[in-house]
Amino acid sequence: MHEHLLIDASNADTLLPQVQPSRYAQLGASFVCAIDPAALPDPYWVGHSQRLAQDMGLDESWKSSPQWLAYLSGNQGSRECQPSASVYSGHQFGVWAGQLGDGRACSMGELGGLEVQLKGAGPTPFSRRGDGRAVLRSSIREFLCSEAMHALGIPTTRALSVTGSDAPVWREERETAAVVARVAPSFVRFGHFEHFSHGQQIAELKTLADFVIDQFYPRCRESTAATPWASNPYAAMLAAVTQRTAEMVAHWQSVGFCHGVMNTDNMSILGLTLDYGPFQFLDAYNPTHICNHSDTQGRYAFYKQPNVAYWNLYCLGQALLPLIEEQEQAIGALETFKTHYPDALAQRMGAKLGFVHVQEPQRVLIESALQLMGKERVDFTIFWRRLSHWAANMDLQDESVEDLFVDRSAAREWLASFQLLHRQANSNSAVSVSQRMLSVNPKYVLRNHLGELAIRAAKTKDFSVLQQLQTVLEDPFSEHPAHAAWAGFAPDWAASIEISCSS
Ligand code: AMP
Ligand code: MG
């Protein structure tokens, strides 16, 4: 049984003085409701990010502190901060879903200016039929992937810790409970705006937009003549969110990251990767890959994700219309996606090929590489990494890249074009091209089967695999010879891992 304990704030004055009230929660009762997290029985540490703790200004002792363990499991509060859950709505799989809200996420206040949200700390008024809990398996995936994405340079919510408990949680089978402490400047979603707009709560919609602009997009209040929305801060915010979202998705595509549930309630207003559920890094390059077992229509197939992002931005634009007022301004802001996205993608893919400037010949080369890889389902990460090493000599006798292909002559032909284009660009020595490529083409990504290895060990209370994997993923562009196997091809059993919305 989960006891529903009130937070023990009796000695909270001396506890965690760093914790500040959440700025978002101060918007008031239309936006959040107070909750008492349900204690995670007898919690223990499963994982923690010392790097993030440092960024947040925590000293080393936090990991050995029972108070931090309790706080990050939802068992201990701080007197100043009432935990809260926020209300939002959204479009799920393309359909208006109405009110959703933080059904199992609980804001615990801010640390170092960053909001701390516990995922899995018990039911809230928005839990609907859910139990408010998260299982160990999905919590480990969210924790590892947040930190892995950050190390890849991809905007994301972060994760400070995972704590676990032997308390049972029922999904398809009996599992155990865990809590992820995730951290971001803000967890505001497109769905927050949709909620107030759909409910005709225009005053709240404006309060929310003003809050986001003042806190995170202050330049949207500056008037510049360069854009048609210069005098409209809400349209300027829409344009800024459009740009950040375009950059985020371009970054995802460049590392083969597939977000399994790109519903509008999972889209961050700050352009952060948010809500790690059935995500996947591609093993074989297959643009039509669907990583979410529950996505039967393939709405969120890998190649569709840029279009879905644009569709989601339209939902945001629609929600902001009562504030923007002039439809042309909203459309103008949204239309910028059509240039931002391809430009951002070309820049990222060009860098993967070692080019600083991307023009038509580079674009053609990128496209033909993807065609070749897609045709033969070549491993995405391994291709780019081998190519980065190959580029040091650009020697057509070196067969390491063409070994990845059945059609070797097509691969060799492509390598010859790559070599020729670099000779023509003549910008740098091959060695420096190679070094540049190695710094953007990771050796290690969180493949499904690697997460699975960490989860299997953690289920037996062995957290060493998780820790080692985390160390490698925190530094994904380096070699880590002791863990070279984790940079290899996915084993056959990886194909049988089914990741669904169940978490
Ligand atoms: P997700 O698919 O994880 O983005 O979740 C969609 C909605 O369902 C959000 O409102 C979540 O808070 C809610 N939700 C998901 N799982 C649970 C759960 N176990 N208990 C309560 N609410 C949940
Ligand atoms: Mg969600």
Short mmCIF file of C-alpha atoms in Angstrom, two decimals, residues 37-41 43-48 68-75 104-106 108 116-122 132-140 142-143 159-165 169 176-182:
data_model
loop_
_atom_site.label_atom_id
_atom_site.label_comp_id
_atom_site.label_asym_id
_atom_site.label_seq_id
_atom_site.Cartn_x
_atom_site.Cartn_y
_atom_site.Cartn_z
CA PRO A 37 3.16 13.81 -3.00
CA ALA A 38 2.57 10.19 -2.00
CA ALA A 39 5.65 8.96 -0.18
CA LEU A 40 7.81 6.49 -2.07
CA PRO A 41 8.21 3.73 0.56
CA PRO A 43 13.45 4.90 -1.24
CA TYR A 44 17.00 4.26 -2.40
CA TRP A 45 19.24 5.94 -4.96
CA VAL A 46 19.22 4.37 -8.40
CA GLY A 47 21.11 7.07 -10.26
CA HIS A 48 22.14 10.67 -9.98
CA TRP A 68 17.95 14.99 -0.37
CA LEU A 69 16.96 11.36 -0.88
CA ALA A 70 13.64 12.12 0.80
CA TYR A 71 13.12 15.40 -1.07
CA LEU A 72 13.86 13.86 -4.45
CA SER A 73 11.51 10.96 -3.74
CA GLY A 74 8.61 13.21 -2.77
CA ASN A 75 8.84 12.28 0.91
CA ARG A 104 2.08 12.13 -12.15
CA ALA A 105 4.44 15.09 -12.11
CA CYS A 106 4.80 17.31 -9.12
CA MET A 108 8.83 20.76 -5.83
CA VAL A 116 12.49 20.58 -10.02
CA GLN A 117 9.68 18.26 -11.00
CA LEU A 118 9.22 14.78 -9.60
CA LYS A 119 7.74 12.29 -12.04
CA GLY A 120 5.99 9.38 -10.38
CA ALA A 121 5.39 10.93 -6.95
CA GLY A 122 1.76 9.89 -6.71
CA GLY A 132 0.44 8.71 -10.46
CA ARG A 133 3.41 6.38 -10.39
CA ALA A 134 6.27 5.66 -12.77
CA VAL A 135 8.06 2.33 -13.05
CA LEU A 136 11.79 1.74 -12.65
CA ARG A 137 12.31 0.80 -16.31
CA SER A 138 10.87 4.00 -17.82
CA SER A 139 12.43 6.17 -15.11
CA ILE A 140 15.89 4.82 -15.94
CA GLU A 142 14.20 9.05 -18.98
CA PHE A 143 17.12 9.69 -16.65
CA ALA A 159 17.44 14.66 -14.78
CA LEU A 160 19.09 15.05 -11.40
CA SER A 161 18.25 11.64 -9.97
CA VAL A 162 16.23 8.47 -10.04
CA THR A 163 15.17 6.98 -6.76
CA GLY A 164 13.58 3.56 -6.50
CA SER A 165 11.46 1.59 -4.09
CA VAL A 169 3.34 -0.89 -9.44
CA THR A 176 8.43 -1.49 -8.97
CA ALA A 177 8.04 2.24 -8.43
CA ALA A 178 10.61 4.94 -9.10
CA VAL A 179 10.75 8.71 -9.18
CA VAL A 180 12.76 10.80 -11.65
CA ALA A 181 13.70 14.28 -10.50
CA ARG A 182 13.69 16.24 -13.70
#
